PDB file of C-alpha atoms in Angstrom:
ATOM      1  CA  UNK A 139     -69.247 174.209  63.161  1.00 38.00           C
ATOM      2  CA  UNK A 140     -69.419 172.236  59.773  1.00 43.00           C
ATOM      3  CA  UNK A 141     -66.074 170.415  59.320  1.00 41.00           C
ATOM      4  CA  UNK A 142     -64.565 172.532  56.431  1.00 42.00           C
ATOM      5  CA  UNK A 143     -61.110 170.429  56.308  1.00 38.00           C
ATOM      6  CA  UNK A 144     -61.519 170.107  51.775  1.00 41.00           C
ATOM      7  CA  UNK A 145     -61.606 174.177  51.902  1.00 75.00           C
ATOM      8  CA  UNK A 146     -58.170 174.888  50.982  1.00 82.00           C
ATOM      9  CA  UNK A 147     -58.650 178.562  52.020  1.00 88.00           C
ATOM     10  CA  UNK A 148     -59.604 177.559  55.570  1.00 89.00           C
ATOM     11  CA  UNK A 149     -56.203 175.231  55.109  1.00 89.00           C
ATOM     12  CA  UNK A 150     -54.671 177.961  54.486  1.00 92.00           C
ATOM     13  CA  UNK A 151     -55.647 180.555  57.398  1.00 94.00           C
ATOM     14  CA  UNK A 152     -54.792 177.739  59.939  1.00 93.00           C
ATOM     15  CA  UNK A 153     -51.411 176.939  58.624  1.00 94.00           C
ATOM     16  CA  UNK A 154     -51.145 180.897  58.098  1.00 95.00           C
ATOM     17  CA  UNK A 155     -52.286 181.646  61.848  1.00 95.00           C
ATOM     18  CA  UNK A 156     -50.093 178.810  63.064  1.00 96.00           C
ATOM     19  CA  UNK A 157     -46.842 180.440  61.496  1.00 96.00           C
ATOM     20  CA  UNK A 158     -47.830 184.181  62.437  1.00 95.00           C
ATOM     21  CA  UNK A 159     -47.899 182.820  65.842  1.00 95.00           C
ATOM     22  CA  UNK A 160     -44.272 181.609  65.460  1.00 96.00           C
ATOM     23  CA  UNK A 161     -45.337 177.871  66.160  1.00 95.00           C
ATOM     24  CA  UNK A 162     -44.687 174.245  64.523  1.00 96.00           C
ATOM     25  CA  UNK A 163     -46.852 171.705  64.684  1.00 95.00           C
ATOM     26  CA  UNK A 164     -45.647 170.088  67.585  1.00 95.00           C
ATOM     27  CA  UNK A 165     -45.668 173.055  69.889  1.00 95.00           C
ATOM     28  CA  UNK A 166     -49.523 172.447  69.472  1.00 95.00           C
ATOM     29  CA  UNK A 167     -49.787 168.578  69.753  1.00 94.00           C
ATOM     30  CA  UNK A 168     -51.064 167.074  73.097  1.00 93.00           C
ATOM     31  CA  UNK A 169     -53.130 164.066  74.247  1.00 93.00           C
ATOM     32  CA  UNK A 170     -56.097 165.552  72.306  1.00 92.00           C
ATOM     33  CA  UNK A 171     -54.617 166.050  68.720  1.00 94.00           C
ATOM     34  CA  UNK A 172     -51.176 164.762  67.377  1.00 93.00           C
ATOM     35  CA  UNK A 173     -48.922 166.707  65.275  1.00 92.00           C
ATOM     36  CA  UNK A 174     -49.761 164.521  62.552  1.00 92.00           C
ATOM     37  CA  UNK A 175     -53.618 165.190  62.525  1.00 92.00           C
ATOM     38  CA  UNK A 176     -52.572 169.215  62.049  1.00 93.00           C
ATOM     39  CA  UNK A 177     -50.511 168.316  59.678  1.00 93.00           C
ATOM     40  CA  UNK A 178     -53.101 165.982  57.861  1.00 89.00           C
ATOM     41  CA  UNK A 179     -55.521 169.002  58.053  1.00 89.00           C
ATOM     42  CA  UNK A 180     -53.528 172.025  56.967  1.00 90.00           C
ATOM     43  CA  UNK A 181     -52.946 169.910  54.025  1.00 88.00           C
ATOM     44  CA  UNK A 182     -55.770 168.501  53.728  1.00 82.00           C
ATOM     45  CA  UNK A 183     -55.086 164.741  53.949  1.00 78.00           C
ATOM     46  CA  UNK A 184     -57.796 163.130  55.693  1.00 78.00           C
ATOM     47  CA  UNK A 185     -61.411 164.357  56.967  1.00 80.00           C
ATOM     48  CA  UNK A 186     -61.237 164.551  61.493  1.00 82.00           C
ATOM     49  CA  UNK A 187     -64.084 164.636  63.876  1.00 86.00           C
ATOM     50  CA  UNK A 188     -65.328 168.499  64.275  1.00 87.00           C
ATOM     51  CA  UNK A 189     -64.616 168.484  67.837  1.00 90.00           C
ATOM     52  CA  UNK A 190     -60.990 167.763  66.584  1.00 90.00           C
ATOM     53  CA  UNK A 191     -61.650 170.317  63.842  1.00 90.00           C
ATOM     54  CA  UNK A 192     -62.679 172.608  66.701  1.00 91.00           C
ATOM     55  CA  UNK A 193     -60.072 171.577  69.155  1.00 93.00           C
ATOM     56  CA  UNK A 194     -57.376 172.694  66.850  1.00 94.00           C
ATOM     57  CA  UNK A 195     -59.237 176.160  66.318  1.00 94.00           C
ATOM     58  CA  UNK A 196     -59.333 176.585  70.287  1.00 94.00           C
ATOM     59  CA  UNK A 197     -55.606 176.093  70.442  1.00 94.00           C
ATOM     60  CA  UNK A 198     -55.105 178.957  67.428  1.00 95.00           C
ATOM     61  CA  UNK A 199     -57.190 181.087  69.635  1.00 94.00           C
ATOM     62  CA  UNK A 200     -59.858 181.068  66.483  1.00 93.00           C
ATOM     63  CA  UNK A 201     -63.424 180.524  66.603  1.00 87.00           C
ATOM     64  CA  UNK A 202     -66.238 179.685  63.995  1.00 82.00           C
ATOM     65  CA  UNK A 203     -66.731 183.501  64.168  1.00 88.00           C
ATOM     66  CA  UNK A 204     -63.128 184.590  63.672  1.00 92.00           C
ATOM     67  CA  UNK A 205     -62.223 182.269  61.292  1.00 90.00           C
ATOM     68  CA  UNK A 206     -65.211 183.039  59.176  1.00 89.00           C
ATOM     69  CA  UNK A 207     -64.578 186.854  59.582  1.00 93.00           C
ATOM     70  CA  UNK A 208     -60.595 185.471  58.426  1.00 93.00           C
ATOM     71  CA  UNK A 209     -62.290 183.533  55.340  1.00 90.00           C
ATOM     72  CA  UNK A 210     -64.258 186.718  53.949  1.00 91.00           C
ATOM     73  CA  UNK A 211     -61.264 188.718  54.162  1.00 94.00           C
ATOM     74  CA  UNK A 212     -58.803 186.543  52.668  1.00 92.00           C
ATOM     75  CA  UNK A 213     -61.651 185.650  49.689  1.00 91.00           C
ATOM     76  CA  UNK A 214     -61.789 189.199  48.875  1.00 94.00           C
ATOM     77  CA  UNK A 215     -57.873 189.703  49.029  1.00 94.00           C
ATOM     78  CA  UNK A 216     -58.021 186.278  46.495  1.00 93.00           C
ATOM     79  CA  UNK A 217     -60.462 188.212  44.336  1.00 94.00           C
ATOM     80  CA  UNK A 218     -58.333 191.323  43.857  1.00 97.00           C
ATOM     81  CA  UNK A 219     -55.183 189.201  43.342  1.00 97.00           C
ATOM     82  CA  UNK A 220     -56.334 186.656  40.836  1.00 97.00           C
ATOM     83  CA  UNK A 221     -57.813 189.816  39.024  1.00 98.00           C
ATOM     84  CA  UNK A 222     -54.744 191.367  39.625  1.00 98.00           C
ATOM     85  CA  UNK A 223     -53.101 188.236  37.901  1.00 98.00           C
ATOM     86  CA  UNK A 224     -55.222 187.774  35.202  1.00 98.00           C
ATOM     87  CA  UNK A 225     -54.310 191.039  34.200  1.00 98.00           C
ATOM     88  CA  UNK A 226     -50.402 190.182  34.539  1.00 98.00           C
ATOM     89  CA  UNK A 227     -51.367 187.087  32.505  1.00 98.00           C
ATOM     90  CA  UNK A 228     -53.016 189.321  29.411  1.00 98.00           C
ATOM     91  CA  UNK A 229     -49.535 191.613  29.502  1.00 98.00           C
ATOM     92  CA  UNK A 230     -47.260 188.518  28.797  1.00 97.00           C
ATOM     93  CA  UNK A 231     -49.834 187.289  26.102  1.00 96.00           C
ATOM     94  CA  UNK A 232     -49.543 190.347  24.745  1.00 97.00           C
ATOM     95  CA  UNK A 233     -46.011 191.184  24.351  1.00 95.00           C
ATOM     96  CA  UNK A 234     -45.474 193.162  27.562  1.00 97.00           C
ATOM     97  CA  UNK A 235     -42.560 191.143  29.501  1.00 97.00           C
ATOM     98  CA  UNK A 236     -40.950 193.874  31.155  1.00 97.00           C
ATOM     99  CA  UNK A 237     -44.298 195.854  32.649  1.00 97.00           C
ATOM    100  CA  UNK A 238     -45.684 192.401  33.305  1.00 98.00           C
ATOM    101  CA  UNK A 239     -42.299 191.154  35.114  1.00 97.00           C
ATOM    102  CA  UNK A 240     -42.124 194.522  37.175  1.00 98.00           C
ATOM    103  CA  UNK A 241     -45.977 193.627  38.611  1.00 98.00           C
ATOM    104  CA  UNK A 242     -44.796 190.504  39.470  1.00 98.00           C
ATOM    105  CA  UNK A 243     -42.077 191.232  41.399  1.00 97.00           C
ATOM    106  CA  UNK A 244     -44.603 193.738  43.685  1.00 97.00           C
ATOM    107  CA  UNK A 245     -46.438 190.263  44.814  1.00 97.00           C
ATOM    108  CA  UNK A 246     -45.209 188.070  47.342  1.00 96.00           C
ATOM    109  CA  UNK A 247     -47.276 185.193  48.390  1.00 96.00           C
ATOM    110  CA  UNK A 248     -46.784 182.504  50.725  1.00 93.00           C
ATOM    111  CA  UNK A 249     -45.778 179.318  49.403  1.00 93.00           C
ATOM    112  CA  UNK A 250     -49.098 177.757  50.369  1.00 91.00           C
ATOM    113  CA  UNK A 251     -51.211 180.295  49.574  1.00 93.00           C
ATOM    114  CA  UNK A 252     -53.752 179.153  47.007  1.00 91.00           C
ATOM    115  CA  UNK A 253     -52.553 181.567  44.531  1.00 94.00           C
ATOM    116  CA  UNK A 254     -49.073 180.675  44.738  1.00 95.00           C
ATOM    117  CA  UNK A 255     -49.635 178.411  42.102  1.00 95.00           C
ATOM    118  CA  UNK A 256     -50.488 180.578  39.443  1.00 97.00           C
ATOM    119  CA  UNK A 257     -48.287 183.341  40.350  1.00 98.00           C
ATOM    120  CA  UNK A 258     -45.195 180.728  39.820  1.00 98.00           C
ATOM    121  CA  UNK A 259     -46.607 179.914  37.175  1.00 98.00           C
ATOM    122  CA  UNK A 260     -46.878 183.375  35.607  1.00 98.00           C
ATOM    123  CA  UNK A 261     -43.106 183.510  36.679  1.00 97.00           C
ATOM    124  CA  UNK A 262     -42.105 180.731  34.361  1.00 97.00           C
ATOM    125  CA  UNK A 263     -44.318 182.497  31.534  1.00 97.00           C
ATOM    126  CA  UNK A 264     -42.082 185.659  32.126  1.00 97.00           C
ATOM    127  CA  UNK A 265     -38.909 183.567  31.645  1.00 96.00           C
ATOM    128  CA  UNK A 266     -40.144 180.962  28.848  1.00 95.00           C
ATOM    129  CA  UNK A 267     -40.991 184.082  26.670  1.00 94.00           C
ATOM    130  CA  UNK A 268     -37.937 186.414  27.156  1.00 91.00           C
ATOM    131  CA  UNK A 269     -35.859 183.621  26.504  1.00 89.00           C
ATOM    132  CA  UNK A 270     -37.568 183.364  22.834  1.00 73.00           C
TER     133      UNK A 270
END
């Protein structure tokens, strides 16, 4: 399997397995991969060997298929969001705080997630303008 370690969406789904699973790093670490090298790949710190790559995937119980099948998924789920967003984003531009605060309560988003970005950041644009 290609080494996909700068795609933070596969960053994400490992991370996102890992913590479903109720596991830290370290409960994964052993002579073959440190808790340090997950860490440095769920955030994306440094490129490993695909057999580490792999390794890790084995001990999530994912494969190339699985995670792939994960990937789709969670890109369409993106897609509807960021729409979904977007559309949040064009309510506070245009004057509609309390609609576009009431869709914003209705997401919840990891911290990681790749979204969670913008959706913060569409929280501070909710409070910036009411406070005007």
């Amino acid at each position: 399997m290609e080494n996909h370690l700068y795609d933070g969406l596969i960053r994400y789904i490992i991370k996102k397995t890992r913590l479903d699973k109720g596991l830290q790093q370290r409960d994964l670490a052993d002579l073959h991969i440190s808790d340090g090298t997950i860490s440095n790949v769920e955030r994306g710190k440094v490129v490993v060997r695909d057999d580490t790559f792999n390794y890790l995937l084995n001990k999530l119980g994912l494969d190339g298929g699985k995670l792939n099948e994960l990937v789709k998924k969670e890109k369409e789920f993106i897609e509807h969001l960021k729409f979904r967003l977007d559309c949040i984003e064009s309510m506070l531009n245009n004057g509609y705080l309390e609609l576009a605060n009431e869709e914003l309560k209705l997401i919840h988003l990891d911290e990681f997630h790749p979204l969670a970005p913008f959706l913060m950041y569409l929280k501070g644009r909710y409070i910036y303008k009411k406070k005007e």
